[in-house]
Amino acid sequence: MSTDFTPALKLDLGATPPGQTQSAASAEAAGESEIHDVVIVGSGPAGYTAAIYTARAHLNPVVLAGSVTAGGDLMNTTEVENYPGFTDGIMGPELMSTMEAQAERFGADIRYEDAIKLDLAGEIKEITVEGGQVLRAKAVILATGSAYRELGLEDEKRLSGHGVSWCATCDGFFFKGQNIAVVGGGDSAIEEATFLTKFADKVTLIHRRDEFRASEIMQKRAFDDPKIEILWNKQVIGISGEAKVEELSLEDTVTGEVSPLAVTGLFVAIGSDPRTALFKDQVEITPDGTVAVQGRSSKTSLPGVFAAGDVLDPTYRQAITAAGSGCVAAIDVEHYLAGHGA
Amino acid sequence: MSTIDVTTSEFEAEVLNSDKPVIVDFWAEWCGPCRMVGPVLEAISDEHADSVKVVKVNVDDNQEIAAKYGITSIPAVYLFNDGKVQKQSIGAKPKAALEKEFADYLGSE
Ligand SMILES: Cc1cc2nc3c(=O)[nH]c(=O)nc-3n(C[C@H](O)[C@H](O)[C@H](O)COP(=O)(O)OP(=O)(O)OC[C@H]3O[C@@H](n4cnc5c(N)ncnc54)[C@H](O)[C@@H]3O)c2cc1C
């Protein structure tokens, strides 16, 4: 529901950039000739916060939210206890639909579509969505978040959906009264493990080091839970089972000894990787795999291309830091479009 | 044609004995990603009405069926033909991805 008026802030594009005539024709053929001020790719706390700010700055943002993943990571969790402003916590999906509604209130054009190709180098950026439509924009904010990591084991894919899972809130229900395992050592691994004790009889938390990365409060939760057993210095090297998970093969990271563990489920929570596949050949990427930005800004190696949230963050990766980073990107876009900075 | 809800007692008639291939969406209220898959399957159901039927099974209310097919993750989208599971797709996926996975059964449309 973007209102159709010309924004006060205008980027002076000067001469027609090379190749624009041709791309304009292809964009028109695909049904959209308008040049947007800003397209935001991604719909987590970073994307929606950037949308709130750019919409309030009358930049009429288009948000590509994803066809089935809109709302980002927090759609897969229950209680979010550390997002400021909610004394008693808030459910992840509720927080995200509130952010979305807030962005919409200021006129953000939110589309449940997937960006499948980005051409970021030119003055006018082209964003192709699934189905072939091409959006054109003066600025792009990359807020694609991160994707959970897989163990990389042979039987992991085959048994995914048959005991191997990445979403405790989605799948815990199927493990009532059972004996299951969680692999990982960060906040989300412990959160999954404690959540799963609501259903399972016993949850074994497998971690490859002898201490957790997780925050103190989460660690204490795991230590205090009688249903959680912690196996230190172990890594999962095999998953077996005919039609469903039956047994894990664990290797001791100190002694190298291999031992079996009989479980019916394995929840994988070993972290996530920034989702950069669409643009990693166009913008600079850090050795951590995140999008490289200049200093405290959101500016990537390409003018007019900004990043926000987990996709640029190798360290903090929280909803609030992602939201803050979305705000930074929005303000950088405002300055860029006003002809300053960049 | 839109998607219909199927219960344990109707499963045999609606799914196993169907003369058309049937896409079954195993879902639950408390599953966030399931909410996103619903509209995708609705669209597939509309566009491929001649070739397939799309039904939904609420796993909360129909635990026997979910258990019978060894379902431990939702959203789980299964394609049945001639009373047997022919394809399985786990997790929330875009329409184009699902159409590709089920292409053999969706006809030329
Ligand atoms: C189980 C779990 C529990 C968590 N609990 C907490 C918590 O309690 N507190 C906290 O602060 N943090 C928590 N986090 C971390 C938090 O969710 C992330 O730090 C935050 O969501 C990152 O926000 P983001 O906007 O960068 O990306 P994301 O939330 O990952 O959102 C990015 C979204 O962009 C969209 N997208 C990606 N690519 C495309 C594309 N090509 N086209 C269109 N759309 C696309 C997708 O919808 C994607 O999901 C949790 C994470 C998990 C997995």
CSV table of N, CA, C and O in Angstrom, one decimal, chain A residues 105-181:
chain,number,residue,atom,x,y,z
A,105,ARG,N,2.0,0.4,8.9
A,105,ARG,CA,1.3,1.6,9.3
A,105,ARG,C,1.9,2.9,8.6
A,105,ARG,O,1.2,3.8,8.3
A,106,PHE,N,3.2,2.8,8.4
A,106,PHE,CA,3.8,4.0,7.8
A,106,PHE,C,4.0,3.9,6.3
A,106,PHE,O,4.6,4.6,5.6
A,107,GLY,N,3.3,2.9,5.7
A,107,GLY,CA,3.3,2.8,4.3
A,107,GLY,C,4.3,1.8,3.6
A,107,GLY,O,4.4,1.8,2.4
A,108,ALA,N,5.0,1.0,4.4
A,108,ALA,CA,5.9,0.1,3.8
A,108,ALA,C,5.1,-0.9,2.9
A,108,ALA,O,4.0,-1.3,3.3
A,109,ASP,N,5.6,-1.2,1.7
A,109,ASP,CA,5.0,-2.1,0.8
A,109,ASP,C,5.6,-3.5,1.0
A,109,ASP,O,6.7,-3.8,0.5
A,110,ILE,N,4.9,-4.3,1.8
A,110,ILE,CA,5.5,-5.6,2.2
A,110,ILE,C,5.0,-6.7,1.3
A,110,ILE,O,3.8,-6.9,1.1
A,111,ARG,N,5.9,-7.4,0.6
A,111,ARG,CA,5.5,-8.4,-0.3
A,111,ARG,C,6.1,-9.8,0.1
A,111,ARG,O,7.3,-9.9,0.3
A,112,TYR,N,5.2,-10.8,0.1
A,112,TYR,CA,5.6,-12.1,0.5
A,112,TYR,C,6.2,-12.8,-0.7
A,112,TYR,O,5.6,-13.7,-1.3
A,113,GLU,N,7.4,-12.3,-1.1
A,113,GLU,CA,8.0,-12.9,-2.3
A,113,GLU,C,9.5,-13.1,-1.9
A,113,GLU,O,10.1,-12.4,-1.1
A,114,ASP,N,10.1,-14.0,-2.7
A,114,ASP,CA,11.6,-14.2,-2.5
A,114,ASP,C,12.4,-13.5,-3.6
A,114,ASP,O,12.0,-13.6,-4.8
A,115,ALA,N,13.4,-12.9,-3.2
A,115,ALA,CA,14.4,-12.3,-4.2
A,115,ALA,C,15.2,-13.5,-4.6
A,115,ALA,O,15.7,-14.3,-3.8
A,116,ILE,N,15.4,-13.6,-5.9
A,116,ILE,CA,16.2,-14.8,-6.4
A,116,ILE,C,17.4,-14.3,-7.2
A,116,ILE,O,18.3,-15.1,-7.4
A,117,LYS,N,17.5,-13.0,-7.5
A,117,LYS,CA,18.7,-12.6,-8.2
A,117,LYS,C,18.8,-11.1,-7.9
A,117,LYS,O,17.8,-10.3,-7.9
A,118,LEU,N,20.1,-10.7,-7.6
A,118,LEU,CA,20.3,-9.3,-7.4
A,118,LEU,C,21.4,-8.8,-8.3
A,118,LEU,O,22.4,-9.4,-8.4
A,119,ASP,N,21.2,-7.6,-8.9
A,119,ASP,CA,22.2,-7.0,-9.7
A,119,ASP,C,22.5,-5.6,-9.0
A,119,ASP,O,21.7,-4.7,-9.1
A,120,LEU,N,23.6,-5.6,-8.3
A,120,LEU,CA,23.8,-4.5,-7.3
A,120,LEU,C,24.8,-3.5,-7.8
A,120,LEU,O,24.9,-2.4,-7.2
A,121,ALA,N,25.5,-3.7,-8.9
A,121,ALA,CA,26.7,-2.9,-9.2
A,121,ALA,C,26.3,-1.5,-9.7
A,121,ALA,O,26.9,-0.5,-9.4
A,122,GLY,N,25.2,-1.5,-10.6
A,122,GLY,CA,24.9,-0.2,-11.2
A,122,GLY,C,24.3,0.8,-10.3
A,122,GLY,O,24.1,0.6,-9.1
A,123,GLU,N,24.1,2.0,-10.8
A,123,GLU,CA,23.5,3.1,-10.1
A,123,GLU,C,22.0,2.7,-9.7
A,123,GLU,O,21.6,2.9,-8.6
A,124,ILE,N,21.4,2.0,-10.6
A,124,ILE,CA,20.0,1.5,-10.3
A,124,ILE,C,20.2,0.0,-10.1
A,124,ILE,O,20.7,-0.7,-11.0
A,125,LYS,N,19.8,-0.5,-9.0
A,125,LYS,CA,19.9,-1.9,-8.6
A,125,LYS,C,18.7,-2.6,-9.1
A,125,LYS,O,17.6,-2.1,-9.1
A,126,GLU,N,18.9,-3.8,-9.6
A,126,GLU,CA,17.8,-4.7,-10.0
A,126,GLU,C,17.7,-5.9,-9.1
A,126,GLU,O,18.6,-6.6,-8.8
A,127,ILE,N,16.4,-6.1,-8.7
A,127,ILE,CA,16.1,-7.2,-7.8
A,127,ILE,C,15.1,-8.1,-8.5
A,127,ILE,O,13.9,-7.6,-8.8
A,128,THR,N,15.4,-9.3,-8.8
A,128,THR,CA,14.5,-10.2,-9.5
A,128,THR,C,13.8,-11.1,-8.5
A,128,THR,O,14.5,-11.6,-7.6
A,129,VAL,N,12.5,-11.1,-8.5
A,129,VAL,CA,11.8,-12.0,-7.6
A,129,VAL,C,11.3,-13.2,-8.3
A,129,VAL,O,11.3,-13.3,-9.5
A,130,GLU,N,11.1,-14.3,-7.5
A,130,GLU,CA,10.6,-15.5,-8.0
A,130,GLU,C,9.4,-15.3,-8.9
A,130,GLU,O,8.5,-14.5,-8.5
A,131,GLY,N,9.4,-15.8,-10.1
A,131,GLY,CA,8.3,-15.6,-11.0
A,131,GLY,C,8.8,-14.6,-12.1
A,131,GLY,O,8.2,-14.5,-13.1
A,132,GLY,N,10.0,-14.0,-11.9
A,132,GLY,CA,10.6,-13.2,-12.9
A,132,GLY,C,10.5,-11.7,-12.9
A,132,GLY,O,11.1,-11.0,-13.7
A,133,GLN,N,9.6,-11.2,-12.0
A,133,GLN,CA,9.4,-9.7,-12.0
A,133,GLN,C,10.7,-9.1,-11.5
A,133,GLN,O,11.4,-9.6,-10.6
A,134,VAL,N,11.0,-7.9,-12.1
A,134,VAL,CA,12.3,-7.2,-11.8
A,134,VAL,C,11.9,-5.9,-11.1
A,134,VAL,O,11.2,-5.1,-11.6
A,135,LEU,N,12.4,-5.7,-9.9
A,135,LEU,CA,12.2,-4.4,-9.2
A,135,LEU,C,13.5,-3.6,-9.4
A,135,LEU,O,14.6,-4.1,-9.4
A,136,ARG,N,13.3,-2.3,-9.5
A,136,ARG,CA,14.5,-1.4,-9.7
A,136,ARG,C,14.5,-0.4,-8.5
A,136,ARG,O,13.4,0.1,-8.1
A,137,ALA,N,15.7,-0.2,-8.0
A,137,ALA,CA,15.8,0.7,-6.8
A,137,ALA,C,17.1,1.4,-6.8
A,137,ALA,O,18.1,1.0,-7.4
A,138,LYS,N,17.1,2.6,-6.2
A,138,LYS,CA,18.3,3.4,-6.0
A,138,LYS,C,19.1,2.8,-4.9
A,138,LYS,O,20.4,3.0,-4.9
A,139,ALA,N,18.5,2.2,-3.9
A,139,ALA,CA,19.3,1.7,-2.8
A,139,ALA,C,18.7,0.3,-2.4
A,139,ALA,O,17.5,0.1,-2.6
A,140,VAL,N,19.5,-0.5,-1.9
A,140,VAL,CA,19.1,-1.8,-1.4
A,140,VAL,C,19.6,-2.1,0.0
A,140,VAL,O,20.8,-1.7,0.3
A,141,ILE,N,18.8,-2.6,0.8
A,141,ILE,CA,19.3,-3.1,2.1
A,141,ILE,C,19.2,-4.6,2.2
A,141,ILE,O,18.1,-5.2,2.0
A,142,LEU,N,20.3,-5.2,2.4
A,142,LEU,CA,20.4,-6.6,2.5
A,142,LEU,C,20.2,-7.0,4.0
A,142,LEU,O,21.0,-6.7,4.9
A,143,ALA,N,19.1,-7.7,4.3
A,143,ALA,CA,18.7,-8.0,5.6
A,143,ALA,C,18.2,-9.5,5.6
A,143,ALA,O,17.2,-9.8,6.2
A,144,THR,N,19.1,-10.3,5.0
A,144,THR,CA,18.6,-11.7,4.8
A,144,THR,C,18.8,-12.7,5.9
A,144,THR,O,18.5,-13.8,5.9
A,145,GLY,N,19.5,-12.2,7.0
A,145,GLY,CA,19.6,-13.0,8.2
A,145,GLY,C,20.6,-14.2,8.1
A,145,GLY,O,21.5,-14.1,7.3
A,146,SER,N,20.3,-15.2,8.8
A,146,SER,CA,21.2,-16.3,8.7
A,146,SER,C,20.4,-17.6,8.7
A,146,SER,O,19.3,-17.7,9.0
A,147,ALA,N,21.1,-18.7,8.2
A,147,ALA,CA,20.4,-20.0,8.0
A,147,ALA,C,21.1,-21.0,8.9
A,147,ALA,O,22.3,-21.0,9.0
A,148,TYR,N,20.3,-21.8,9.5
A,148,TYR,CA,20.9,-22.8,10.5
A,148,TYR,C,21.9,-23.7,9.8
A,148,TYR,O,21.8,-24.0,8.6
A,149,ARG,N,22.9,-24.1,10.6
A,149,ARG,CA,24.0,-24.9,10.1
A,149,ARG,C,23.6,-26.4,10.2
A,149,ARG,O,22.9,-26.8,11.1
A,150,GLU,N,24.0,-27.1,9.2
A,150,GLU,CA,23.8,-28.6,9.3
A,150,GLU,C,25.0,-29.3,9.8
A,150,GLU,O,26.1,-28.7,9.7
A,151,LEU,N,24.9,-30.5,10.3
A,151,LEU,CA,26.1,-31.2,10.8
A,151,LEU,C,26.9,-31.7,9.6
A,151,LEU,O,28.1,-31.8,9.8
A,152,GLY,N,26.3,-31.9,8.5
A,152,GLY,CA,27.1,-32.3,7.3
A,152,GLY,C,27.3,-33.8,7.3
A,152,GLY,O,28.2,-34.3,6.7
A,153,LEU,N,26.4,-34.6,8.0
A,153,LEU,CA,26.5,-36.0,8.0
A,153,LEU,C,25.7,-36.7,6.9
A,153,LEU,O,24.7,-36.1,6.5
A,154,GLU,N,26.1,-37.8,6.5
A,154,GLU,CA,25.5,-38.5,5.4
A,154,GLU,C,24.0,-38.7,5.6
A,154,GLU,O,23.2,-38.5,4.7
A,155,ASP,N,23.6,-39.2,6.8
A,155,ASP,CA,22.2,-39.6,7.0
A,155,ASP,C,21.4,-38.4,7.5
A,155,ASP,O,20.2,-38.6,7.7
A,156,GLU,N,21.9,-37.3,7.6
A,156,GLU,CA,21.2,-36.1,8.2
A,156,GLU,C,20.0,-35.7,7.3
A,156,GLU,O,18.9,-35.5,7.8
A,157,LYS,N,20.2,-35.6,6.0
A,157,LYS,CA,19.2,-35.2,5.1
A,157,LYS,C,18.1,-36.3,5.1
A,157,LYS,O,16.9,-36.0,5.1
A,158,ARG,N,18.5,-37.6,4.9
A,158,ARG,CA,17.6,-38.7,4.8
A,158,ARG,C,16.7,-38.7,6.0
A,158,ARG,O,15.5,-39.0,5.9
A,159,LEU,N,17.2,-38.5,7.2
A,159,LEU,CA,16.4,-38.7,8.4
A,159,LEU,C,15.9,-37.3,8.9
A,159,LEU,O,15.2,-37.3,9.9
A,160,SER,N,16.1,-36.3,8.1
A,160,SER,CA,15.4,-35.0,8.5
A,160,SER,C,13.9,-35.1,8.3
A,160,SER,O,13.5,-35.6,7.3
A,161,GLY,N,13.2,-34.8,9.3
A,161,GLY,CA,11.8,-35.0,9.3
A,161,GLY,C,11.4,-36.4,9.8
A,161,GLY,O,10.3,-36.7,10.0
A,162,HIS,N,12.4,-37.2,10.1
A,162,HIS,CA,12.2,-38.5,10.7
A,162,HIS,C,13.1,-38.7,11.9
A,162,HIS,O,13.9,-39.6,12.1
A,163,GLY,N,13.1,-37.6,12.7
A,163,GLY,CA,13.9,-37.7,14.0
A,163,GLY,C,14.9,-36.5,14.0
A,163,GLY,O,15.3,-36.1,15.1
A,164,VAL,N,15.4,-36.1,12.8
A,164,VAL,CA,16.4,-35.0,12.8
A,164,VAL,C,15.6,-33.7,12.6
A,164,VAL,O,14.8,-33.6,11.7
A,165,SER,N,15.8,-32.7,13.5
A,165,SER,CA,15.0,-31.5,13.4
A,165,SER,C,15.9,-30.3,13.7
A,165,SER,O,16.9,-30.4,14.4
A,166,TRP,N,15.4,-29.1,13.3
A,166,TRP,CA,16.1,-27.9,13.6
A,166,TRP,C,15.1,-26.9,14.3
A,166,TRP,O,15.5,-25.8,14.5
A,167,CYS,N,13.9,-27.4,14.6
A,167,CYS,CA,13.0,-26.5,15.2
A,167,CYS,C,12.2,-27.2,16.4
A,167,CYS,O,11.3,-27.9,16.1
A,168,ALA,N,12.7,-26.9,17.6
A,168,ALA,CA,12.1,-27.5,18.8
A,168,ALA,C,10.6,-27.1,18.9
A,168,ALA,O,9.8,-28.0,19.3
A,169,THR,N,10.3,-25.9,18.7
A,169,THR,CA,8.9,-25.5,18.9
A,169,THR,C,8.0,-26.1,17.9
A,169,THR,O,6.8,-26.3,18.1
A,170,CYS,N,8.5,-26.4,16.7
A,170,CYS,CA,7.7,-27.1,15.7
A,170,CYS,C,7.5,-28.6,16.0
A,170,CYS,O,6.5,-29.2,15.8
A,171,ASP,N,8.6,-29.2,16.4
A,171,ASP,CA,8.6,-30.6,16.4
A,171,ASP,C,8.7,-31.3,17.8
A,171,ASP,O,8.6,-32.6,17.9
A,172,GLY,N,8.9,-30.6,18.9
A,172,GLY,CA,9.0,-31.1,20.2
A,172,GLY,C,7.8,-32.1,20.5
A,172,GLY,O,8.0,-33.2,21.1
A,173,PHE,N,6.6,-31.7,20.1
A,173,PHE,CA,5.4,-32.4,20.3
A,173,PHE,C,5.5,-33.9,19.9
A,173,PHE,O,4.8,-34.7,20.5
A,174,PHE,N,6.3,-34.2,18.8
A,174,PHE,CA,6.3,-35.6,18.3
A,174,PHE,C,7.2,-36.5,19.2
A,174,PHE,O,7.4,-37.6,18.9
A,175,PHE,N,7.8,-35.9,20.2
A,175,PHE,CA,8.8,-36.7,21.0
A,175,PHE,C,8.3,-36.9,22.5
A,175,PHE,O,9.1,-37.0,23.4
A,176,LYS,N,7.0,-36.9,22.7
A,176,LYS,CA,6.4,-37.1,24.0
A,176,LYS,C,6.9,-38.4,24.6
A,176,LYS,O,6.8,-39.4,24.0
A,177,GLY,N,7.5,-38.2,25.8
A,177,GLY,CA,7.9,-39.4,26.6
A,177,GLY,C,9.1,-40.1,26.0
A,177,GLY,O,9.4,-41.2,26.4
A,178,GLN,N,9.8,-39.5,25.1
A,178,GLN,CA,10.9,-40.1,24.4
A,178,GLN,C,12.3,-39.6,25.0
A,178,GLN,O,12.3,-38.7,25.7
A,179,ASN,N,13.3,-40.3,24.5
A,179,ASN,CA,14.7,-40.0,24.9
A,179,ASN,C,15.4,-39.4,23.7
A,179,ASN,O,15.6,-40.0,22.7
A,180,ILE,N,15.7,-38.1,23.8
A,180,ILE,CA,16.2,-37.4,22.6
A,180,ILE,C,17.5,-36.6,22.9
A,180,ILE,O,17.9,-36.5,24.1
A,181,ALA,N,18.1,-36.0,21.9
A,181,ALA,CA,19.3,-35.3,22.1
A,181,ALA,C,19.3,-34.0,21.4
A,181,ALA,O,18.6,-33.8,20.4
